[in-house]
Amino acid sequence: MTEKMDHQQLSSKDKRYLWHPFTQQQEWEKDPDIPVIVRGRGTTLYDAKGRKYLDGVSSLWCNVHGHRVPAIDRAIRRQMGKIAHSTMLGASNEPAILLAEKLVRMAPKGLTRVFYSDSGSEANEIAMKMAFQFWKQTKPARPKKDLFLTVREGYHGDTIGSVSLGGIDLFHGIFGKLLFKTFQLKAPHHYADRKVSETLWLSDCVRDAEKVFRKYGPRMAAVHMEPLIEGAGGMLLHPKGYLRTIRRLCDRYDVLLVLDEVATGFGRTGTLFACQQEGVSPDLLCLAKNLTGGYLPLAATLATERVYKAFLGAFGSMRTFYHGHTFTGNQLGCAAALANLELMDEKFIKGVREKGRLLGELLEPLKSHAHVADIRLRGLMGGIELVKDKATGEDYPYELKIGYKVCAEARRRGVLLRPLGSVIVLMPPLGIAKRDLVRLAEVITASIERVM
Ligand SMILES: Cc1ncc(COP(=O)(O)O)c(C=O)c1O
């Protein structure tokens, strides 16, 4: 069987049997050119036709050191030689224990307990349920604190709880009736109203937050948000000081702060955790994606001792956190995570900052392009926003699929990207070599110029 036949067979079976995430299958089924990835090495992916691609979107924002990293491969193999999985209900396991210790040591101050799950959505769902239950059980109990404050354009995953916390109408609108109600703060990114200056917009957002806290603070269980940059909402940057302001308000009104660092965590924004750039520690922290270096599905929700203690009591007290998944604390995932984090030293994080700066410089000329409204970047996380009319900020119509067209052009040029509407996502693997970063910037620039 030739490589080509392999591709054809796999591709037709893909179209016959699979249903892909966030994908209009009707168009997918007609696209003959979709790569079927068969292997990877470093930041390169190889498809069944033998074509090579730069993994420009870190295999959906989770790849850290590239593919086939010898130390992570070895750690998984070593663990496989012992056991792949056993339950955390009624037993514990070695890599889960060691990883929990490592995470607590690495995490922002005050986070002392680790609760595992399998995806970013679940990590958020768990944090939300912990915050809700916390107020019923803390001493003195405050059961009326049951409201959640979230941020417009936020994204926390696709399970119903995490969708309730999200604020992206395109993804979440249709499920409205299934969701619980949250209060939403204005998106602190200037994008929400281009007509006012950024400083004015920030003070408006802070005033908005203060007003909501004054009114609902005593009833609020938690603020649940992404720190510094709202990823899926369009790579929307928060202005400096916004997160610190929210932390201050949470402290003043005794509200838990839940930070979703599923996308930003583990070096992505140029510090180990994004919240450290504002000197902020949350009460609950959600982690996934980069945790295993992009190898295996593993997530964690970290809690402070104050939160944890509210769940302690005699067996009959019903204070238990009744939540868990079959693969909670899976040994292979935890072994991969341990090996991944071992490689994530200060030098590595410094390298992310340097590469982020370089990527910004490489893309600088695009700023003058007639359809590039904005280039936003924090470390190696960001996006290029395309607009139909730069003067008015008018967006391209959704059905024009402008982001997809740019990404299809990049694919033809050997780079895999994934857009968010008309924002071209910048999310290369953190360990990307500088020469590949140069290539990434060249291909993105050429693809935008070609399509627009
Ligand atoms: C900030 C944030 N939270 C949660 C999620 C959901 O994670 P998962 O896709 O692993 O469920 C994502 C995924 O992109 C994310 O960016």
Tab-separated table of C-alpha atoms and ligand atoms in Angstrom:
chain	number	residue	atom	x	y	z
A	1	MET	CA	0.000	0.000	0.000
A	2	THR	CA	1.469	3.386	-1.001
A	3	GLU	CA	1.469	6.366	1.370
A	4	LYS	CA	-1.041	8.021	-0.963
A	5	MET	CA	-3.446	5.098	-0.719
A	6	ASP	CA	-3.123	5.288	3.029
A	7	HIS	CA	-4.178	8.891	2.952
A	8	GLN	CA	-7.148	8.189	0.716
A	9	GLN	CA	-8.322	5.312	2.815
A	10	LEU	CA	-7.911	7.148	6.077
A	11	SER	CA	-9.485	10.288	4.726
A	12	SER	CA	-12.551	8.489	3.402
A	13	LYS	CA	-12.987	6.633	6.692
A	14	ASP	CA	-12.588	9.954	8.538
A	15	LYS	CA	-15.405	11.385	6.496
A	16	ARG	CA	-17.502	8.275	6.884
A	17	TYR	CA	-17.185	7.774	10.647
A	18	LEU	CA	-15.919	10.853	12.478
A	19	TRP	CA	-17.572	13.978	13.842
A	20	HIS	CA	-14.945	16.651	14.526
A	21	PRO	CA	-15.070	19.282	17.262
A	22	PHE	CA	-16.071	22.847	16.358
A	23	THR	CA	-16.406	21.752	12.734
A	24	GLN	CA	-19.088	22.254	10.099
A	25	GLN	CA	-19.070	18.663	8.900
A	26	GLN	CA	-20.897	19.440	5.667
A	27	GLU	CA	-17.895	21.450	4.472
A	28	TRP	CA	-15.381	19.112	6.058
A	29	GLU	CA	-16.755	16.142	4.137
A	30	LYS	CA	-16.109	17.954	0.867
A	31	ASP	CA	-12.562	19.102	1.629
A	32	PRO	CA	-10.110	16.677	-0.040
A	33	ASP	CA	-7.066	18.298	1.424
A	34	ILE	CA	-7.384	17.799	5.153
A	35	PRO	CA	-4.203	16.366	6.586
A	36	VAL	CA	-4.344	13.069	8.425
A	37	ILE	CA	-1.474	13.304	10.874
A	38	VAL	CA	0.511	10.123	11.267
A	39	ARG	CA	3.540	11.254	13.232
A	40	GLY	CA	5.378	14.219	14.651
A	41	ARG	CA	8.824	15.265	15.772
A	42	GLY	CA	9.791	18.513	17.392
A	43	THR	CA	7.430	21.164	16.074
A	44	THR	CA	6.842	19.293	12.797
A	45	LEU	CA	3.776	17.184	12.025
A	46	TYR	CA	3.761	14.666	9.153
A	47	ASP	CA	0.600	13.562	7.377
A	48	ALA	CA	-0.335	10.353	5.587
A	49	LYS	CA	0.663	11.869	2.251
A	50	GLY	CA	4.137	12.525	3.625
A	51	ARG	CA	3.598	16.293	3.782
A	52	LYS	CA	5.260	18.266	6.596
A	53	TYR	CA	3.645	21.006	8.669
A	54	LEU	CA	4.819	23.356	11.361
A	55	ASP	CA	2.497	22.827	14.337
A	56	GLY	CA	1.634	26.522	14.492
A	57	VAL	CA	-1.232	26.133	16.939
A	58	SER	CA	0.540	23.798	19.385
A	59	SER	CA	-1.978	21.020	18.673
A	60	LEU	CA	-4.669	23.271	20.111
A	61	TRP	CA	-2.606	25.365	22.516
A	62	CYS	CA	-1.153	22.500	24.523
A	63	ASN	CA	2.150	21.461	23.007
A	64	VAL	CA	5.121	22.750	24.972
A	65	HIS	CA	8.470	21.244	23.981
A	66	GLY	CA	7.420	19.768	20.649
A	67	HIS	CA	6.460	16.190	19.773
A	68	ARG	CA	8.450	13.058	20.643
A	69	VAL	CA	10.353	14.763	23.443
A	70	PRO	CA	12.790	12.042	24.578
A	71	ALA	CA	12.399	12.764	28.319
A	72	ILE	CA	8.587	12.711	28.174
A	73	ASP	CA	8.501	9.644	25.900
A	74	ARG	CA	10.809	7.862	28.349
A	75	ALA	CA	8.723	8.842	31.384
A	76	ILE	CA	5.538	7.498	29.795
A	77	ARG	CA	7.248	4.274	28.708
A	78	ARG	CA	8.718	3.817	32.179
A	79	GLN	CA	5.285	4.320	33.729
A	80	MET	CA	3.705	1.918	31.215
A	81	GLY	CA	6.175	-0.697	32.428
A	82	LYS	CA	4.539	-0.383	35.860
A	83	ILE	CA	0.852	0.430	35.348
A	84	ALA	CA	-1.227	2.647	33.045
A	85	HIS	CA	-4.154	3.418	35.288
A	86	SER	CA	-5.693	2.656	38.647
A	87	THR	CA	-8.419	4.563	40.461
A	88	MET	CA	-7.984	7.467	42.875
A	89	LEU	CA	-11.192	6.432	44.644
A	90	GLY	CA	-10.091	4.360	47.598
A	91	ALA	CA	-6.423	4.317	46.551
A	92	SER	CA	-3.707	6.704	45.498
A	93	ASN	CA	-0.804	6.456	43.086
A	94	GLU	CA	2.829	7.445	42.925
A	95	PRO	CA	2.963	9.888	39.983
A	96	ALA	CA	-0.258	11.635	41.088
A	97	ILE	CA	1.236	12.236	44.535
A	98	LEU	CA	4.575	13.459	43.196
A	99	LEU	CA	2.920	15.724	40.641
A	100	ALA	CA	0.609	17.235	43.258
A	101	GLU	CA	3.632	18.112	45.377
A	102	LYS	CA	5.381	19.647	42.366
A	103	LEU	CA	2.316	21.670	41.357
A	104	VAL	CA	1.870	23.084	44.858
A	105	ARG	CA	5.549	24.095	44.894
A	106	MET	CA	5.269	25.777	41.493
A	107	ALA	CA	1.865	27.387	41.959
A	108	PRO	CA	1.130	30.944	43.039
A	109	LYS	CA	1.254	31.474	46.805
A	110	GLY	CA	-1.436	29.918	48.987
A	111	LEU	CA	-2.578	27.082	46.713
A	112	THR	CA	-1.992	23.894	48.654
A	113	ARG	CA	-4.330	21.192	47.317
A	114	VAL	CA	-4.618	19.501	43.931
A	115	PHE	CA	-7.788	17.913	42.519
A	116	TYR	CA	-7.259	16.130	39.200
A	117	SER	CA	-9.541	15.747	36.197
A	118	ASP	CA	-9.110	15.203	32.454
A	119	SER	CA	-9.784	18.464	30.605
A	120	GLY	CA	-9.840	22.220	31.014
A	121	SER	CA	-13.640	22.214	30.974
A	122	GLU	CA	-13.715	19.830	33.904
A	123	ALA	CA	-11.073	21.776	35.828
A	124	ASN	CA	-13.388	24.804	35.564
A	125	GLU	CA	-16.532	22.832	36.326
A	126	ILE	CA	-14.840	21.500	39.460
A	127	ALA	CA	-13.657	24.940	40.620
A	128	MET	CA	-17.175	26.278	40.164
A	129	LYS	CA	-18.714	23.452	42.178
A	130	MET	CA	-16.061	23.796	44.893
A	131	ALA	CA	-16.736	27.529	45.187
A	132	PHE	CA	-20.481	26.907	45.377
A	133	GLN	CA	-20.192	24.212	48.022
A	134	PHE	CA	-17.523	26.135	49.960
A	135	TRP	CA	-19.940	28.854	51.092
A	136	LYS	CA	-22.455	26.286	52.321
A	137	GLN	CA	-19.840	24.675	54.531
A	138	THR	CA	-17.359	27.323	55.611
A	139	LYS	CA	-17.620	28.519	59.168
A	140	PRO	CA	-19.764	30.494	59.586
A	141	ALA	CA	-21.688	29.153	56.573
A	142	ARG	CA	-23.030	31.711	54.087
A	143	PRO	CA	-25.348	29.651	51.907
A	144	LYS	CA	-26.766	32.754	50.236
A	145	LYS	CA	-23.447	33.371	48.527
A	146	ASP	CA	-24.316	31.519	45.354
A	147	LEU	CA	-23.815	33.969	42.461
A	148	PHE	CA	-20.999	33.832	39.946
A	149	LEU	CA	-19.441	36.864	38.351
A	150	THR	CA	-17.807	36.236	35.008
A	151	VAL	CA	-16.306	38.306	32.215
A	152	ARG	CA	-17.835	39.004	28.827
A	153	GLU	CA	-16.089	37.087	26.014
A	154	GLY	CA	-14.686	34.630	28.576
A	155	TYR	CA	-14.319	30.947	27.699
A	156	HIS	CA	-13.990	28.134	30.199
A	157	GLY	CA	-14.874	25.054	28.186
A	158	ASP	CA	-17.829	23.207	26.715
A	159	THR	CA	-19.505	21.314	29.537
A	160	ILE	CA	-22.706	22.940	30.773
A	161	GLY	CA	-21.215	24.440	33.934
A	162	SER	CA	-18.222	25.860	32.127
A	163	VAL	CA	-20.450	27.102	29.293
A	164	SER	CA	-22.571	28.902	31.913
A	165	LEU	CA	-19.418	30.675	33.039
A	166	GLY	CA	-18.477	31.591	29.485
A	167	GLY	CA	-19.506	34.651	27.557
A	168	ILE	CA	-19.128	33.912	23.856
A	169	ASP	CA	-22.532	34.117	22.198
A	170	LEU	CA	-21.461	32.265	19.060
A	171	PHE	CA	-20.517	29.136	20.996
A	172	HIS	CA	-22.911	29.406	23.910
A	173	GLY	CA	-26.031	31.218	22.703
A	174	ILE	CA	-27.938	28.159	21.574
A	175	PHE	CA	-27.609	26.461	24.962
A	176	GLY	CA	-29.076	29.455	26.827
A	177	LYS	CA	-31.936	27.565	28.431
A	178	LEU	CA	-29.641	24.891	29.817
A	179	LEU	CA	-27.330	27.309	31.572
A	180	PHE	CA	-27.351	28.782	35.062
A	181	LYS	CA	-27.349	32.542	35.275
A	182	THR	CA	-24.160	34.466	35.953
A	183	PHE	CA	-23.420	38.167	36.140
A	184	GLN	CA	-21.055	39.350	33.463
A	185	LEU	CA	-18.541	42.124	33.693
A	186	LYS	CA	-17.808	44.185	30.600
A	187	ALA	CA	-14.941	42.692	28.595
A	188	PRO	CA	-11.985	44.727	29.838
A	189	HIS	CA	-10.381	44.587	26.440
A	190	HIS	CA	-10.697	47.808	24.531
A	191	TYR	CA	-12.125	45.862	21.588
A	192	ALA	CA	-15.581	46.076	23.117
A	193	ASP	CA	-15.796	49.756	22.212
A	194	ARG	CA	-13.226	51.086	19.820
A	195	LYS	CA	-14.563	54.610	19.984
A	196	VAL	CA	-13.241	55.420	23.443
A	197	SER	CA	-9.609	55.518	24.519
A	198	GLU	CA	-8.113	52.484	26.242
A	199	THR	CA	-7.624	54.342	29.542
A	200	LEU	CA	-11.215	55.496	29.537
A	201	TRP	CA	-12.367	51.981	28.733
A	202	LEU	CA	-10.384	50.543	31.644
A	203	SER	CA	-11.759	53.060	34.137
A	204	ASP	CA	-15.221	52.314	32.794
A	205	CYS	CA	-14.638	48.561	33.312
A	206	VAL	CA	-13.323	49.116	36.832
A	207	ARG	CA	-16.345	51.285	37.648
A	208	ASP	CA	-18.577	48.562	36.200
A	209	ALA	CA	-16.895	45.936	38.410
A	210	GLU	CA	-17.156	48.145	41.513
A	211	LYS	CA	-20.838	48.721	40.858
A	212	VAL	CA	-21.557	44.992	40.486
A	213	PHE	CA	-19.579	44.179	43.625
A	214	ARG	CA	-21.385	46.896	45.619
A	215	LYS	CA	-24.725	45.489	44.569
A	216	TYR	CA	-24.081	41.750	44.575
A	217	GLY	CA	-20.791	41.317	46.507
A	218	PRO	CA	-22.443	39.923	49.648
A	219	ARG	CA	-24.271	37.340	47.468
A	220	MET	CA	-21.327	36.453	45.272
A	221	ALA	CA	-19.647	33.035	45.594
A	222	ALA	CA	-16.846	33.685	43.137
A	223	VAL	CA	-15.434	35.680	40.288
A	224	HIS	CA	-14.468	33.193	37.585
A	225	MET	CA	-12.202	34.535	34.850
A	226	GLU	CA	-9.205	34.126	32.573
A	227	PRO	CA	-6.308	36.289	33.733
A	228	LEU	CA	-4.636	38.887	31.482
A	229	ILE	CA	-5.866	37.555	28.164
A	230	GLU	CA	-9.183	36.055	27.082
A	231	GLY	CA	-8.124	33.378	24.635
A	232	ALA	CA	-11.073	31.884	22.765
A	233	GLY	CA	-12.894	35.224	22.977
A	234	GLY	CA	-10.400	36.508	20.399
A	235	MET	CA	-7.090	36.878	22.270
A	236	LEU	CA	-8.378	39.943	24.081
A	237	LEU	CA	-5.805	41.618	26.301
A	238	HIS	CA	-6.782	43.023	29.667
A	239	PRO	CA	-5.104	46.272	30.591
A	240	LYS	CA	-2.477	46.283	33.322
A	241	GLY	CA	-3.956	46.423	36.785
A	242	TYR	CA	-7.353	44.962	35.927
A	243	LEU	CA	-6.745	41.583	37.559
A	244	ARG	CA	-5.262	43.265	40.653
A	245	THR	CA	-8.393	45.403	40.911
A	246	ILE	CA	-10.620	42.324	40.763
A	247	ARG	CA	-8.522	40.591	43.434
A	248	ARG	CA	-8.840	43.680	45.651
A	249	LEU	CA	-12.622	43.736	45.203
A	250	CYS	CA	-12.841	39.998	45.939
A	251	ASP	CA	-10.923	40.550	49.170
A	252	ARG	CA	-13.079	43.506	50.152
A	253	TYR	CA	-16.355	41.623	49.646
A	254	ASP	CA	-15.108	38.182	50.672
A	255	VAL	CA	-15.602	36.595	47.266
A	256	LEU	CA	-13.480	33.712	45.959
A	257	LEU	CA	-11.328	34.403	42.921
A	258	VAL	CA	-11.174	31.494	40.444
A	259	LEU	CA	-8.578	31.883	37.727
A	260	ASP	CA	-8.760	29.804	34.602
A	261	GLU	CA	-5.139	29.355	33.500
A	262	VAL	CA	-5.970	26.424	31.237
A	263	ALA	CA	-4.586	28.356	28.269
A	264	THR	CA	-2.218	30.796	29.987
A	265	GLY	CA	-0.627	28.423	32.497
A	266	PHE	CA	2.868	26.930	32.415
A	267	GLY	CA	4.811	29.641	30.684
A	268	ARG	CA	2.494	30.553	27.824
A	269	THR	CA	2.369	34.285	28.597
A	270	GLY	CA	6.045	34.575	29.545
A	271	THR	CA	5.717	33.796	33.267
A	272	LEU	CA	4.976	30.421	34.802
A	273	PHE	CA	1.409	31.595	35.506
A	274	ALA	CA	-0.155	34.707	34.003
A	275	CYS	CA	-1.533	35.942	37.353
A	276	GLN	CA	2.023	36.317	38.641
A	277	GLN	CA	2.440	39.315	36.327
A	278	GLU	CA	-0.093	41.135	38.492
A	279	GLY	CA	1.195	39.716	41.793
A	280	VAL	CA	-2.167	37.981	42.252
A	281	SER	CA	-2.931	34.563	43.742
A	282	PRO	CA	-6.368	33.040	43.241
A	283	ASP	CA	-8.383	30.940	45.689
A	284	LEU	CA	-8.891	28.314	42.990
A	285	LEU	CA	-6.732	27.763	39.931
A	286	CYS	CA	-7.689	25.725	36.842
A	287	LEU	CA	-4.927	24.056	34.826
A	288	ALA	CA	-4.834	21.704	31.825
A	289	LYS	CA	-3.428	21.922	28.241
A	290	ASN	CA	0.324	22.586	28.809
A	291	LEU	CA	0.325	20.490	31.981
A	292	THR	CA	1.425	17.299	30.216
A	293	GLY	CA	3.389	19.110	27.522
A	294	GLY	CA	0.476	18.349	25.193
A	295	TYR	CA	0.892	14.593	25.516
A	296	LEU	CA	-2.110	13.323	27.480
A	297	PRO	CA	-5.400	14.658	28.772
A	298	LEU	CA	-4.870	15.736	32.359
A	299	ALA	CA	-6.211	18.721	34.259
A	300	ALA	CA	-5.988	20.012	37.806
A	301	THR	CA	-7.912	22.376	40.040
A	302	LEU	CA	-5.757	23.820	42.802
A	303	ALA	CA	-7.336	25.142	45.998
A	304	THR	CA	-6.190	27.053	49.039
A	305	GLU	CA	-6.205	25.466	52.482
A	306	ARG	CA	-9.143	27.716	53.432
A	307	VAL	CA	-11.256	26.225	50.636
A	308	TYR	CA	-10.063	22.683	51.343
A	309	LYS	CA	-10.808	22.884	55.071
A	310	ALA	CA	-14.457	23.741	54.439
A	311	PHE	CA	-14.859	20.241	53.035
A	312	LEU	CA	-13.490	18.447	56.116
A	313	GLY	CA	-15.784	16.759	58.611
A	314	ALA	CA	-16.961	13.447	59.940
A	315	PHE	CA	-18.102	10.908	57.320
A	316	GLY	CA	-21.764	11.573	58.134
A	317	SER	CA	-21.378	15.367	57.857
A	318	MET	CA	-21.944	15.244	54.090
A	319	ARG	CA	-19.188	17.806	53.557
A	320	THR	CA	-17.427	15.592	51.009
A	321	PHE	CA	-16.812	16.971	47.522
A	322	TYR	CA	-18.916	14.443	45.634
A	323	HIS	CA	-17.178	14.714	42.285
A	324	GLY	CA	-14.738	12.524	40.372
A	325	HIS	CA	-13.984	10.951	37.039
A	326	THR	CA	-12.882	7.468	36.092
A	327	PHE	CA	-9.463	8.652	34.936
A	328	THR	CA	-8.844	11.179	37.725
A	329	GLY	CA	-5.124	11.200	38.528
A	330	ASN	CA	-4.241	8.836	35.672
A	331	GLN	CA	-0.671	7.563	36.101
A	332	LEU	CA	0.447	8.000	32.485
A	333	GLY	CA	-0.792	11.598	32.398
A	334	CYS	CA	0.841	12.420	35.718
A	335	ALA	CA	4.142	10.823	34.631
A	336	ALA	CA	4.082	12.856	31.409
A	337	ALA	CA	3.327	16.020	33.390
A	338	LEU	CA	6.199	15.392	35.811
A	339	ALA	CA	8.644	14.971	32.935
A	340	ASN	CA	7.255	18.024	31.145
A	341	LEU	CA	7.509	20.274	34.205
A	342	GLU	CA	11.034	19.038	34.852
A	343	LEU	CA	12.017	20.719	31.569
A	344	MET	CA	10.254	23.968	32.455
A	345	ASP	CA	12.946	25.898	34.293
A	346	GLU	CA	13.484	29.657	34.519
A	347	LYS	CA	15.708	29.587	31.421
A	348	PHE	CA	12.899	28.018	29.424
A	349	ILE	CA	10.373	30.638	30.572
A	350	LYS	CA	12.851	33.420	29.797
A	351	GLY	CA	13.156	31.906	26.327
A	352	VAL	CA	9.364	32.218	25.896
A	353	ARG	CA	9.577	35.944	26.711
A	354	GLU	CA	12.396	36.406	24.192
A	355	LYS	CA	10.562	34.476	21.499
A	356	GLY	CA	7.390	36.435	22.214
A	357	ARG	CA	9.315	39.661	21.651
A	358	LEU	CA	10.844	38.279	18.459
A	359	LEU	CA	7.450	37.181	17.116
A	360	GLY	CA	6.081	40.665	17.833
A	361	GLU	CA	8.973	42.239	15.911
A	362	LEU	CA	8.593	39.844	12.992
A	363	LEU	CA	4.905	40.641	12.670
A	364	GLU	CA	5.328	44.388	13.127
A	365	PRO	CA	5.221	45.174	9.365
A	366	LEU	CA	1.759	43.549	9.177
A	367	LYS	CA	0.374	46.317	11.363
A	368	SER	CA	0.253	48.650	8.385
A	369	HIS	CA	-1.753	46.144	6.301
A	370	ALA	CA	-5.117	47.570	5.242
A	371	HIS	CA	-7.052	44.727	6.895
A	372	VAL	CA	-5.008	44.109	10.024
A	373	ALA	CA	-6.738	45.928	12.863
A	374	ASP	CA	-4.587	44.739	15.718
A	375	ILE	CA	-1.793	42.356	16.684
A	376	ARG	CA	-2.023	41.245	20.299
A	377	LEU	CA	0.619	39.184	22.042
A	378	ARG	CA	1.504	38.159	25.603
A	379	GLY	CA	4.520	35.866	25.601
A	380	LEU	CA	3.690	33.294	22.929
A	381	MET	CA	-0.087	33.732	23.101
A	382	GLY	CA	-1.947	36.124	20.894
A	383	GLY	CA	-3.711	36.851	17.673
A	384	ILE	CA	-3.912	38.986	14.578
A	385	GLU	CA	-7.296	40.587	14.163
A	386	LEU	CA	-8.501	41.040	10.604
A	387	VAL	CA	-11.224	43.546	9.737
A	388	LYS	CA	-13.034	44.519	6.594
A	389	ASP	CA	-12.677	48.202	7.281
A	390	LYS	CA	-9.858	49.385	9.470
A	391	ALA	CA	-11.241	52.920	9.799
A	392	THR	CA	-14.622	51.857	11.159
A	393	GLY	CA	-13.562	48.522	12.670
A	394	GLU	CA	-16.267	46.763	10.648
A	395	ASP	CA	-15.821	42.998	10.844
A	396	TYR	CA	-15.866	40.590	7.943
A	397	PRO	CA	-19.188	38.744	7.734
A	398	TYR	CA	-18.969	35.432	9.584
A	399	GLU	CA	-19.962	33.398	6.511
A	400	LEU	CA	-17.005	34.781	4.557
A	401	LYS	CA	-14.778	32.543	6.745
A	402	ILE	CA	-11.914	34.956	6.406
A	403	GLY	CA	-9.893	33.399	9.220
A	404	TYR	CA	-10.329	29.911	7.743
A	405	LYS	CA	-9.214	31.152	4.343
A	406	VAL	CA	-5.989	32.557	5.766
A	407	CYS	CA	-5.374	29.315	7.654
A	408	ALA	CA	-6.068	27.219	4.524
A	409	GLU	CA	-3.477	29.304	2.674
A	410	ALA	CA	-1.004	28.786	5.532
A	411	ARG	CA	-1.679	25.046	5.367
A	412	ARG	CA	-0.784	25.055	1.675
A	413	ARG	CA	2.471	26.709	2.735
A	414	GLY	CA	3.173	24.048	5.356
A	415	VAL	CA	1.921	25.661	8.563
A	416	LEU	CA	-1.084	24.429	10.569
A	417	LEU	CA	-3.076	27.226	12.157
A	418	ARG	CA	-6.594	27.572	13.523
A	419	PRO	CA	-8.513	30.854	13.563
A	420	LEU	CA	-11.010	32.272	16.022
A	421	GLY	CA	-13.443	33.991	13.686
A	422	SER	CA	-11.368	36.662	11.980
A	423	VAL	CA	-8.543	36.430	14.487
A	424	ILE	CA	-5.523	34.392	13.372
A	425	VAL	CA	-4.348	32.683	16.532
A	426	LEU	CA	-0.667	32.906	17.470
A	427	MET	CA	0.087	29.908	19.703
A	428	PRO	CA	3.268	28.122	18.624
A	429	PRO	CA	4.793	25.442	20.846
A	430	LEU	CA	6.771	27.188	23.595
A	431	GLY	CA	9.925	25.313	22.670
A	432	ILE	CA	9.800	26.419	19.034
A	433	ALA	CA	13.207	27.202	17.514
A	434	LYS	CA	13.772	30.815	16.491
A	435	ARG	CA	14.202	29.838	12.848
A	436	ASP	CA	10.758	28.189	12.915
A	437	LEU	CA	9.296	31.277	14.510
A	438	VAL	CA	10.703	33.283	11.603
A	439	ARG	CA	9.083	30.831	9.187
A	440	LEU	CA	5.786	31.002	11.056
A	441	ALA	CA	5.759	34.802	10.808
A	442	GLU	CA	6.699	34.662	7.103
A	443	VAL	CA	3.933	32.192	6.277
A	444	ILE	CA	1.299	34.106	8.269
A	445	THR	CA	2.307	37.362	6.589
A	446	ALA	CA	2.310	35.822	3.105
A	447	SER	CA	-1.032	34.070	3.733
A	448	ILE	CA	-2.735	37.264	4.899
A	449	GLU	CA	-1.308	39.160	1.936
A	450	ARG	CA	-2.482	36.467	-0.440
A	451	VAL	CA	-6.033	36.219	0.894
A	452	MET	CA	-6.793	39.855	1.655
B	1	LIG	C1	-9.191	29.382	29.071
B	1	LIG	C2	-9.728	28.028	28.725
B	1	LIG	N1	-10.430	27.363	29.636
B	1	LIG	C3	-10.926	26.143	29.386
B	1	LIG	C4	-10.725	25.535	28.173
B	1	LIG	C5	-11.316	24.169	27.904
B	1	LIG	O1	-10.331	23.213	27.949
B	1	LIG	P1	-10.604	21.761	27.314
B	1	LIG	O2	-10.728	21.977	25.842
B	1	LIG	O3	-9.408	20.969	27.710
B	1	LIG	O4	-11.862	21.258	27.919
B	1	LIG	C6	-9.984	26.190	27.193
B	1	LIG	C7	-9.755	25.559	25.875
B	1	LIG	O5	-9.351	26.158	24.927
B	1	LIG	C8	-9.476	27.482	27.467
B	1	LIG	O6	-8.790	28.161	26.558
